[in-house]
XYZ file of C-alpha atoms in Angstrom:
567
model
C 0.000 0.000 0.000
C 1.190 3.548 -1.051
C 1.746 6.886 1.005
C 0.747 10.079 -0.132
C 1.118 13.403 1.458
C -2.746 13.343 2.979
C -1.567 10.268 4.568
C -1.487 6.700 4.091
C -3.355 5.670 0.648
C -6.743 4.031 0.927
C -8.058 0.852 -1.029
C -9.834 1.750 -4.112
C -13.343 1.189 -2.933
C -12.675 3.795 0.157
C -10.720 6.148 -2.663
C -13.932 6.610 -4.841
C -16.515 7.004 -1.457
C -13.555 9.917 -0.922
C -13.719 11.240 -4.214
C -17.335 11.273 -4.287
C -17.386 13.095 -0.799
C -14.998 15.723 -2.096
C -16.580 16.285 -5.305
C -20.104 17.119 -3.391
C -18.306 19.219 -1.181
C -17.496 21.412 -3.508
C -20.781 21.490 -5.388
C -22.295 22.485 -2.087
C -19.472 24.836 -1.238
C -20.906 26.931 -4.599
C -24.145 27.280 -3.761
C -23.258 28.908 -0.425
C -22.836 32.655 -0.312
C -19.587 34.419 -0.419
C -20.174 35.751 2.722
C -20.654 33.052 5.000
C -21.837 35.426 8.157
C -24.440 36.259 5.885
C -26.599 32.964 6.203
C -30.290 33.677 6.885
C -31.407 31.490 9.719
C -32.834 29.180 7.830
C -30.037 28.732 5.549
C -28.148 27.877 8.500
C -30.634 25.763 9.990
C -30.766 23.634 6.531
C -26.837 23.471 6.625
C -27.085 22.261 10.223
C -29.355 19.217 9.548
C -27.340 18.159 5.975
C -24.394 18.300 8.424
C -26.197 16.017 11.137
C -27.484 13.801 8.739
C -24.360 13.610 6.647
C -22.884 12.487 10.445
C -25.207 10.052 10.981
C -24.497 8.289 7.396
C -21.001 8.395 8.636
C -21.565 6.731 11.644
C -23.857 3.758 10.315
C -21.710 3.349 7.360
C -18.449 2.864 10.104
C -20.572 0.267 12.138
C -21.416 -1.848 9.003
C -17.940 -1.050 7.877
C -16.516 -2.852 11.393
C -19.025 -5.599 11.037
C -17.883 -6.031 7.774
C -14.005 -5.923 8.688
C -15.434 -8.598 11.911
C -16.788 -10.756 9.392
C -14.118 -10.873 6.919
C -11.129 -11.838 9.885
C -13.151 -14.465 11.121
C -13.275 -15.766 7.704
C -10.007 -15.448 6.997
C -9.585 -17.130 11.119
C -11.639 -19.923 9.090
C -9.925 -20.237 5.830
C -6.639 -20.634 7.425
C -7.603 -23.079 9.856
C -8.786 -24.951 7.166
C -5.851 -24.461 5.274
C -3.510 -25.250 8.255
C -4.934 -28.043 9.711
C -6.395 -29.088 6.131
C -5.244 -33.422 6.399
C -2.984 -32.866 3.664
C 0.067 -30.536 2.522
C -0.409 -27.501 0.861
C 2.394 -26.085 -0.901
C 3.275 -23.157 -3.499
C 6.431 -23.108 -5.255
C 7.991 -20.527 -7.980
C 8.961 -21.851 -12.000
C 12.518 -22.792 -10.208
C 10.709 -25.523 -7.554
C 10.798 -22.937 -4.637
C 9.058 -23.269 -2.404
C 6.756 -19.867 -1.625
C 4.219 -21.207 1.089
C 3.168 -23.978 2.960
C 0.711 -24.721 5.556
C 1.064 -26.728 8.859
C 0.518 -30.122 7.529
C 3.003 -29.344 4.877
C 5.884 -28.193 7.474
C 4.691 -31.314 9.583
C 5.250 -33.649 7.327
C 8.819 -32.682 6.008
C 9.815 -32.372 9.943
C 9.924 -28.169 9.656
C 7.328 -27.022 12.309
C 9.505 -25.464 14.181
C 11.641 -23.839 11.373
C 10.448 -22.344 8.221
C 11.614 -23.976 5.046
C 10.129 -21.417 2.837
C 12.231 -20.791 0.079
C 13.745 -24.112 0.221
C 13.855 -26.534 -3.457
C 11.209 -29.097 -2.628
C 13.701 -31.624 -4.679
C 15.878 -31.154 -1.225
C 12.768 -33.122 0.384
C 12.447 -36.002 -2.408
C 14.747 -39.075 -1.973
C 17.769 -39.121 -4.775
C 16.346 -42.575 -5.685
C 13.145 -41.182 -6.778
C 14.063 -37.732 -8.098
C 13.595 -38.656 -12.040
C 9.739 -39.735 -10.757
C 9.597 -35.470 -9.553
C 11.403 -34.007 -12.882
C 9.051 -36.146 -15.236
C 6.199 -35.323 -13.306
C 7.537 -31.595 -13.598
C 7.737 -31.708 -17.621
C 4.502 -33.083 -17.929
C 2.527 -30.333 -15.754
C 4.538 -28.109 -18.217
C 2.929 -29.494 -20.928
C -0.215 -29.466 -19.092
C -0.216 -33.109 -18.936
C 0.694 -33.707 -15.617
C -1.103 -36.716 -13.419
C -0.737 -37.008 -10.196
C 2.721 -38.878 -9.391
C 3.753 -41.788 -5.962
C 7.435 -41.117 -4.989
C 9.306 -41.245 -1.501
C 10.156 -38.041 1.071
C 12.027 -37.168 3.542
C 10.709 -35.471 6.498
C 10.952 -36.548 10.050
C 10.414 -39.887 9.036
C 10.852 -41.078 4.994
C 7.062 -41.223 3.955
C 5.201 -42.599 0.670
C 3.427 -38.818 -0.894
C 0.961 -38.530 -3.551
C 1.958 -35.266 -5.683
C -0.798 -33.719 -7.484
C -0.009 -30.279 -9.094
C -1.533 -27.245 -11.012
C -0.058 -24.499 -12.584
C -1.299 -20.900 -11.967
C -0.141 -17.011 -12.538
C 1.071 -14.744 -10.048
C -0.332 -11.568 -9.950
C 3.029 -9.947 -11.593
C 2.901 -12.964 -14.489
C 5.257 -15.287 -13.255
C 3.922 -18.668 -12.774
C 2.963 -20.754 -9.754
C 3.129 -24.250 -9.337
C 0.083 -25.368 -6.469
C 0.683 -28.985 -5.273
C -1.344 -30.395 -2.510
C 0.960 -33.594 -0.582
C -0.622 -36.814 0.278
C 1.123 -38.789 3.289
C 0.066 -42.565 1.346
C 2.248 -44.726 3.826
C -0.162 -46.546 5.286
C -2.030 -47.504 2.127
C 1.024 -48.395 0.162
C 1.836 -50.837 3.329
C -1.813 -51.840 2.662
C -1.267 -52.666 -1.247
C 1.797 -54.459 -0.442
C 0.077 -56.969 2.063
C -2.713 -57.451 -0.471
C 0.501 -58.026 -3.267
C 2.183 -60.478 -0.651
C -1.359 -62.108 -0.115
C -1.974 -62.161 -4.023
C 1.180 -63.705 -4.373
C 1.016 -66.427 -1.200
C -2.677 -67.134 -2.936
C -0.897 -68.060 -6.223
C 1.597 -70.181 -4.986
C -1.265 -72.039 -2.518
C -3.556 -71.943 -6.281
C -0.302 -73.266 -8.151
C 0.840 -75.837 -5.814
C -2.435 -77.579 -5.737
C -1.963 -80.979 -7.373
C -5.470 -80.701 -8.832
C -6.674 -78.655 -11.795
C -8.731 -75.884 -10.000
C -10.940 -73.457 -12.003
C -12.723 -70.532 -11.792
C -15.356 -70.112 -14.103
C -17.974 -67.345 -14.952
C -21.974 -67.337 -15.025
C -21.670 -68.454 -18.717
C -18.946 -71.233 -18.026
C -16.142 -69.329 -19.213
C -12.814 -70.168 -18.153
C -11.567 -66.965 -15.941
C -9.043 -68.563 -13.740
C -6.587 -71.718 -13.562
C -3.602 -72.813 -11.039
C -0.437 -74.507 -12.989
C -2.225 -77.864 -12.999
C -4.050 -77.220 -15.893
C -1.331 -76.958 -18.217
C -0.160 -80.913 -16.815
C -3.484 -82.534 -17.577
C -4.141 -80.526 -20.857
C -1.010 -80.077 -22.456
C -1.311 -76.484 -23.028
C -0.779 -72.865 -21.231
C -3.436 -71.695 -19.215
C -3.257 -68.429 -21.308
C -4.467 -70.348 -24.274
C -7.040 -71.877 -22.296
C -9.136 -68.641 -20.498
C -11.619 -67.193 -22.057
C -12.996 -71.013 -23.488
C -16.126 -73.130 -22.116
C -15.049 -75.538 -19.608
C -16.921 -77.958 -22.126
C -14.648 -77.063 -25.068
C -11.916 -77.858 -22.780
C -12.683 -81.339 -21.301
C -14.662 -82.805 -23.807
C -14.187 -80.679 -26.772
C -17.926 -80.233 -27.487
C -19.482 -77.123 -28.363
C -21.764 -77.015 -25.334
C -22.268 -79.171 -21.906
C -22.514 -83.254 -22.472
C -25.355 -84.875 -20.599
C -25.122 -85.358 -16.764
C -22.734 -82.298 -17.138
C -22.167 -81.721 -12.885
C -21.959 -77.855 -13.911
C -25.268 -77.664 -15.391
C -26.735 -79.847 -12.145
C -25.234 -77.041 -9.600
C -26.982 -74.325 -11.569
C -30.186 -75.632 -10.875
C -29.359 -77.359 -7.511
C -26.797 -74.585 -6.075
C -25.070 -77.187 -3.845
C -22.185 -78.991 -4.531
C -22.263 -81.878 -7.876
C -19.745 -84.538 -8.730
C -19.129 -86.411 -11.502
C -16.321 -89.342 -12.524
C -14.839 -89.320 -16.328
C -12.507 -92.128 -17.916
C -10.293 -90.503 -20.407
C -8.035 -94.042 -21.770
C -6.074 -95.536 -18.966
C -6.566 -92.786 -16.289
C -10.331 -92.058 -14.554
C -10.975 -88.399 -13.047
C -13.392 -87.134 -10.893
C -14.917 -83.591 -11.608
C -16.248 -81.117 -8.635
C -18.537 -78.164 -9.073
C -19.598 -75.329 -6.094
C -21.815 -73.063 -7.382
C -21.191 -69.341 -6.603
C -23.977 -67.354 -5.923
C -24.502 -63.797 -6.682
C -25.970 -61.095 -4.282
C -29.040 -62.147 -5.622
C -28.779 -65.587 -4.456
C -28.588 -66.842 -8.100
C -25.716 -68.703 -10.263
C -22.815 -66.608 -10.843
C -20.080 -68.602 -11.141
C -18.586 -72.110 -9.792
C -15.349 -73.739 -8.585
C -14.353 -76.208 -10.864
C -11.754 -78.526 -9.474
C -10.866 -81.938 -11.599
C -9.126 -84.202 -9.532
C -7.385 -87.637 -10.808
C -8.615 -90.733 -8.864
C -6.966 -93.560 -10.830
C -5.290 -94.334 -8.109
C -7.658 -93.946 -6.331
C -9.948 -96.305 -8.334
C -7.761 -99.425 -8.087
C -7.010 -99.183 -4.390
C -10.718 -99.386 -3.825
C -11.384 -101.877 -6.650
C -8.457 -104.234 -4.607
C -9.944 -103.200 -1.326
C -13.426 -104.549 -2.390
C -11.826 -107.796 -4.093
C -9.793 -108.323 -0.933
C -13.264 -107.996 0.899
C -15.109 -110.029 -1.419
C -12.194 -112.649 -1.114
C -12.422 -112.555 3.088
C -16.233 -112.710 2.859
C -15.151 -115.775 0.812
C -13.000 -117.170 3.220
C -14.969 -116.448 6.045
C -17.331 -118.670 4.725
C -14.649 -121.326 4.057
C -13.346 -120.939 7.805
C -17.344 -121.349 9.331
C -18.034 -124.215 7.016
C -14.332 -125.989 7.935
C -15.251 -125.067 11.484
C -18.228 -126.521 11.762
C -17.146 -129.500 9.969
C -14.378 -129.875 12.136
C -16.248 -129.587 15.528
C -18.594 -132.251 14.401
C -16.820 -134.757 12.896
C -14.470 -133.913 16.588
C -17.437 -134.294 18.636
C -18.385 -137.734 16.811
C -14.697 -139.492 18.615
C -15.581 -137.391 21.780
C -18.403 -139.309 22.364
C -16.633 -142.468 21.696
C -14.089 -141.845 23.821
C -16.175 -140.689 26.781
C -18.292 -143.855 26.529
C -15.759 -146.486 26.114
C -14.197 -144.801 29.087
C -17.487 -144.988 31.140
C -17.633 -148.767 29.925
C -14.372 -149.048 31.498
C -15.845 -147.877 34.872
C -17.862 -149.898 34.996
C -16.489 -153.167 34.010
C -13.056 -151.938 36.519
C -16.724 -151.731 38.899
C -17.992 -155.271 38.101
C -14.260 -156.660 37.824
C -13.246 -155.610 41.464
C -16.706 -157.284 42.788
C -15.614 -160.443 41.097
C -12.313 -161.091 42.465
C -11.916 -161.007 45.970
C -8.619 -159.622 47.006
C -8.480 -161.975 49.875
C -7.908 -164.741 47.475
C -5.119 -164.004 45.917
C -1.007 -163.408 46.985
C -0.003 -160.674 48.550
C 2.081 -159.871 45.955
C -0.526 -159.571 43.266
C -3.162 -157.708 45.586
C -1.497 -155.276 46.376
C -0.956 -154.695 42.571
C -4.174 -155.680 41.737
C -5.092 -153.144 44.611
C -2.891 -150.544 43.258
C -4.486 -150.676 39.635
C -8.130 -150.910 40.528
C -7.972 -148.560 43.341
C -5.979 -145.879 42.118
C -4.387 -145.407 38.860
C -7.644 -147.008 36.793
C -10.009 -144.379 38.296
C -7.667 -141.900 38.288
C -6.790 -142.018 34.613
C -10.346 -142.740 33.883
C -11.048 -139.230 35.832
C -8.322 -137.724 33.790
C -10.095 -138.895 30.450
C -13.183 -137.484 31.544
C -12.011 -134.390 32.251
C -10.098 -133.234 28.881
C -13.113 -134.922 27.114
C -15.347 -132.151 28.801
C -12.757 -129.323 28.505
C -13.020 -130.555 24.799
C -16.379 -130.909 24.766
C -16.250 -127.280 26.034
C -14.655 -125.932 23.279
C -16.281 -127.041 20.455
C -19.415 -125.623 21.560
C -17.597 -122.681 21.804
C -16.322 -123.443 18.389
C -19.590 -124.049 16.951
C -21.685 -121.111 18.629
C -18.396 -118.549 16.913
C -19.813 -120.493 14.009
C -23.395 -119.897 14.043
C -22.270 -116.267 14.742
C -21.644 -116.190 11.528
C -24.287 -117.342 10.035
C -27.506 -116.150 11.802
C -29.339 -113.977 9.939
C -29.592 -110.423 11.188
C -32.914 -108.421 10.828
C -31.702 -104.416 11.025
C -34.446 -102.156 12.557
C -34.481 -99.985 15.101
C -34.119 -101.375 18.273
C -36.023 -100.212 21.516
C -33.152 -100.892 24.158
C -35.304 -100.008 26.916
C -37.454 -102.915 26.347
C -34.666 -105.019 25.464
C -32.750 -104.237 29.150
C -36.333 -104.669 30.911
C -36.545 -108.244 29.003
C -32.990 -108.698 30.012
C -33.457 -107.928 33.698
C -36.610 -110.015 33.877
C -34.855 -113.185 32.971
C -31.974 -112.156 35.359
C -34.603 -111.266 38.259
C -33.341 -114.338 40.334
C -29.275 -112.823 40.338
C -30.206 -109.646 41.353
C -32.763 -110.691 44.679
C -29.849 -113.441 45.504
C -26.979 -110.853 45.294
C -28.949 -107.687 46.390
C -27.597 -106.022 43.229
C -28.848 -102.991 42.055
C -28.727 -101.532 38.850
C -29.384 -97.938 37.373
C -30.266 -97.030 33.753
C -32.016 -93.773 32.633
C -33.983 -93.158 29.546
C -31.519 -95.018 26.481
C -31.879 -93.833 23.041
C -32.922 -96.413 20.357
C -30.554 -97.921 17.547
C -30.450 -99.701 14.285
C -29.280 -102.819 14.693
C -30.735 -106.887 15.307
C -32.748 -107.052 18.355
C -31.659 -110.432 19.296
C -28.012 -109.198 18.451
C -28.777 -106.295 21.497
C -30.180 -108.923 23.836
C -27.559 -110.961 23.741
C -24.659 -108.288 24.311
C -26.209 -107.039 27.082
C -27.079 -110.291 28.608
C -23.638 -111.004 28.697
C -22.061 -107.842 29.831
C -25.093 -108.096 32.545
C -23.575 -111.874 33.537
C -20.326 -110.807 33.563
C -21.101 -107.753 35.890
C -22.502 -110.962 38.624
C -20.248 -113.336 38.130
C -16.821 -110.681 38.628
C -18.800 -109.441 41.109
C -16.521 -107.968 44.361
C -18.287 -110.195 47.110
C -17.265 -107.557 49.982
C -19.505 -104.797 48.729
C -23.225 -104.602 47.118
C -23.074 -104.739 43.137
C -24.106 -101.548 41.728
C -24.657 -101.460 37.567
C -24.921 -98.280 35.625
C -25.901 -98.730 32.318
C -26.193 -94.965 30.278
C -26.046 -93.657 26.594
C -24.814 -91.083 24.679
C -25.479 -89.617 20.991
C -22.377 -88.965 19.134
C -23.075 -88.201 15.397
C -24.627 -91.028 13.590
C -24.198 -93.103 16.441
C -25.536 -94.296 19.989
C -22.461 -95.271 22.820
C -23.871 -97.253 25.473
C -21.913 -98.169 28.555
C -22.210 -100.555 30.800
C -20.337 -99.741 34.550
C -20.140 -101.764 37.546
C -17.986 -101.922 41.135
C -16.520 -105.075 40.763
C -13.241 -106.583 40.939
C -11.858 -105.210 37.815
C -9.081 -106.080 35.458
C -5.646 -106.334 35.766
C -4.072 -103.567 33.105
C -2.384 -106.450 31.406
C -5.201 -108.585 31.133
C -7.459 -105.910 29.598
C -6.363 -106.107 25.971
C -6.772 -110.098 26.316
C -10.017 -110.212 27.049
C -11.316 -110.341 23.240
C -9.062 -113.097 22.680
C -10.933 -116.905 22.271
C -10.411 -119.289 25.048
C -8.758 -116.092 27.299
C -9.753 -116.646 31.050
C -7.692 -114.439 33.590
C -7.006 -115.851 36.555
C -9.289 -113.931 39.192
C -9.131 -115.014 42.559
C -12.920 -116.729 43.929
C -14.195 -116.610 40.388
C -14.242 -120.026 38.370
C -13.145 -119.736 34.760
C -15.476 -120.124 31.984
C -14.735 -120.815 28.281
C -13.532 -117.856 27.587
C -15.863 -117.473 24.339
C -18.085 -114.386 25.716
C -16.632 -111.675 25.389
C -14.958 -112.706 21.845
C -18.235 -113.771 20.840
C -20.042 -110.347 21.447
C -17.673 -108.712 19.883
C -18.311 -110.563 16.828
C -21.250 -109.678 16.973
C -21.163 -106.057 17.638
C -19.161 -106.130 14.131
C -21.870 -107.629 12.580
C -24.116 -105.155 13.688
C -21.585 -102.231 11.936
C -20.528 -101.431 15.894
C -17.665 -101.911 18.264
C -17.107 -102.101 21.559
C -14.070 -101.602 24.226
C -13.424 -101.298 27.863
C -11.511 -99.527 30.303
C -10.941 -101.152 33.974
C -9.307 -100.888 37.434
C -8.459 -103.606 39.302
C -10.146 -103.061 42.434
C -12.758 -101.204 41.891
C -14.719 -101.921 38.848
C -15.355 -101.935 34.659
C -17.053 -100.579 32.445
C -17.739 -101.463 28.804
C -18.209 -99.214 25.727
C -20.553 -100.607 22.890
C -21.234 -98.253 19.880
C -23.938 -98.915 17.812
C -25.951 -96.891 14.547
C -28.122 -95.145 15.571
């Protein structure tokens, strides 16, 4: 702003009001008389109320000038709050790269609040390694081509910016360069994770030994891991942007029972197994759906299952062969006990015949009669070692006798027939503790069962485990305390778990995995030992029945057995 010799100059609005004022002045000035005493009264009464009035103007015209002046500083208080604390730089540099002005972001960012860096090159701010990214972006604003440009700074901390510029005139010609300064750190970290995770997602996509696909609404090929290219024989560049059915069968649309065209309409997952010479494959759809809920896309993975294929061909020839000699070992079995049992029975009645004619042969003679010598053999023979061998005889015929009934009931296992159904295993345990009503009010015994689910299996198959998990529970009963049974289920999945606990004697921990073994009888103290065919029997049974069963024990203080059923 200029001085002149009135004083200091005046903006060009308050110039013209002044010019204006002076200019009436003087008008008025001429109409007054020479002689200025001379005013009538009413001259100078006239000139008196312009002069108050004129005063009055003056005064209103101040106030609404200071309300004006009050205004305008609180917008300018606003405008460079805005431009100071604006989230971004603001800078103004000269044609050289000078830098002219710069708000408080600006200085923030380049580490120069508490210096000014005005008149500084902003180059000094730019790393070296990235100061051909500033000179090209420089030339091209020139040219009025400029977009905005990504290169590294240097402030208090090197930082990612986003440069964009304008160019602009001063008010003396020379031009301005505006560029506003983008701290992009954090989203540049951002875009590298998503790179990293692009890249991890590749190499997860590629390493798949499968061909995966992605394909579009219309069964275009959009995506495809390395896999492709070793199943087709060609690059998965030649192969996007074709129908998966010009692919894989090289038809010109879907063959029938295509699994791609069955997820459109069923929107669930559809499978489908393709022999292509020597080597079979099995083919997976998803669906995608859209927002809408409709088909949009699918996930088309193609997997090869010869191998696949022939273990499970040998696995059901190897089953097909044990079913065959399973049959073969029941038939030889049961052969074998009968035509054993046929000699048994020889042997045990000849030996009774012997009895009794040692009986009728030592009331004939009377040892009186004969020498000393030969009674005391004949003594010895008749008295002892006859009987005595005949006793022996006897015995292994019935231990024999024993096992081929255990023999043949493995056998008939086997071979009963099994009706599936669902089974009602309270009934069955009410059945099963009628029949067993005389153990329990001889022994006291109690036993406890809550509501048991039902299962699918053969109801004689059910009675008959827990009959003998029932028996066992009485006769390994611990004599010194009242037998308590607990018999409880559990649903897990697709299947019932019944259990079956009591307080008896339990098993020693080396005995426990013997107990399925045939003809196993541990040696329990007070308890006399059976044919060991139980518990190896219900298991085989509990097979049948597409079950299994195990125990856990403590010697001491009881069992308890686990048998797992459908349900």
């Amino acid at each position: 702003m200029e001085n002149n010799e009135r004083g200091p100059a005046l903006p060009a609005t308050a110039r013209a009001l002044r010019s204006r004022a002076e200019t009436q002045f003087l008008e008025k000035e001429a109409e007054l008389p020479e002689n200025r005493h001379a005013l009538t009264h009413d001259q100078a009464k006239k000139l008196m109320h312009e002069l108050r009035v004129h005063q009055i103007e003056l005064e209103l015209q101040n106030e609404e000038l200071i309300t004006a002046q009050a205004q305008l500083q609180a917008a300018q208080a606003r405008y460079f709050d805005l431009y100071d604390q604006a989230p971004v730089g603001y800078l103004t540099l000269d044609a050289n790269g000078i830098i002219l002005t710069a708000n408080f972001t600006a200085a923030k960012l380049f580490g120069a609040e508490s210096r000014p860096f005005a008149g500084e090159p902003l180059t000094k701010f730019i790393l070296p390694e990235d100061q051909d990214i500033f000179y090209l972006h420089r030339r091209q604003l020139e040219k009025n081509a400029a977009k905005d440009c990504e290169l590294r700074m240097v402030g208090a901390a090197p930082f990612w910016a986003r440069l964009s510029s304008s160019m602009g005139p001063r008010a003396e010609g020379a031009p301005l360069w505006r560029i506003t300064v983008s701290d992009i750190s954090e989203a540049k970290k951002a875009q590298a994770a998503v790179k990293q995770t692009a890249r991890d997602w590749q190499k997860t996509f590629d390493a798949l030994s499968d061909v995966v696909w992605l394909l579009d609404a219309d069964s275009v090929l959009t995506r495809a891991n390395k896999a492709t290219e070793k199943v087709f024989g060609r690059p998965v560049n030649e192969l996007l942007g074709l129908h998966c059915y010009e692919i894989v069968h090289g038809t010109e649309c879907h063959i029938d029972g295509c699994p791609l065209q069955r997820a459109k309409i069923s929107m669930r997952r559809e499978t489908m197994e393709l022999k292509a010479g020597e080597k079979t494959f099995e083919v997976i759809v998803d669906p995608i759906a859209g927002k809408d809920g409709r088909f949009s896309g699918a996930v088309h993975v193609i997997s090869d299952i010869t191998e696949r294929k022939k273990i499970e061909a040998e696995k059901e020839r190897l089953i097909e062969r044990l079913s065959e000699v399973k049959k073969e070992m029941d038939s030889f079995l049961y052969i074998t006990t009968h035509d054993l049992r046929t000699p048994l029975v020889n042997i045990q009645g000849f030996s009774e015949n012997i009895a009794k004619d040692i009986r009728e042969l030592q009331e004939m003679i009377d040892p009186g009669a004969l020498p000393e010598e030969k009674r005391n053999v004949f003594g010895e023979i008749s008295g002892d070692r006859l009987p005595a061998a005949l006793k022996f005889i006897q015995e292994s015929v019935g231990r024999i006798d024993e096992v081929i009934t255990a023999m043949l009931k493995l056998s008939r296992a086997g071979k009963v027939e099994l009706h599936i159904g669902t089974v009602d295993v309270n009934a069955a345990l009410k059945e099963i503790m009628d029949n067993m009503r005389f153990q329990f009010e001889e022994t006291g015994a109690m036993l406890k069962a809550g509501a048991l689910p039902s299962c699918t299996a053969d109801a004689d198959s059910v009675n008959h485990i827990f009959s003998n998990l029932l028996s066992n529970a009485f006769k390994y009963r611990d004599k010194n305390r009242k037998l308590e049974i607990t018999v409880s289920a559990e649903i897990k999945g697709n299947t019932v778990v019944y259990s079956v606990a009591d307080n008896g004697l339990g098993m020693k921990a080396a005995d426990l995995p013997k107990i399925w073994q045939l003809f196993f009888c541990g040696d329990v103290p007070g308890v006399k030992k059976g044919e060991g065919i139980g518990l190896p029997l219900v298991r085989r049974i509990v097979d049948r029945n597409s079950g299994r069963i195990w125990a856990e024990s403590k010697e001491g203080e009881g069992s308890v057995f686990f048998v797992e059923l459908p349900r």
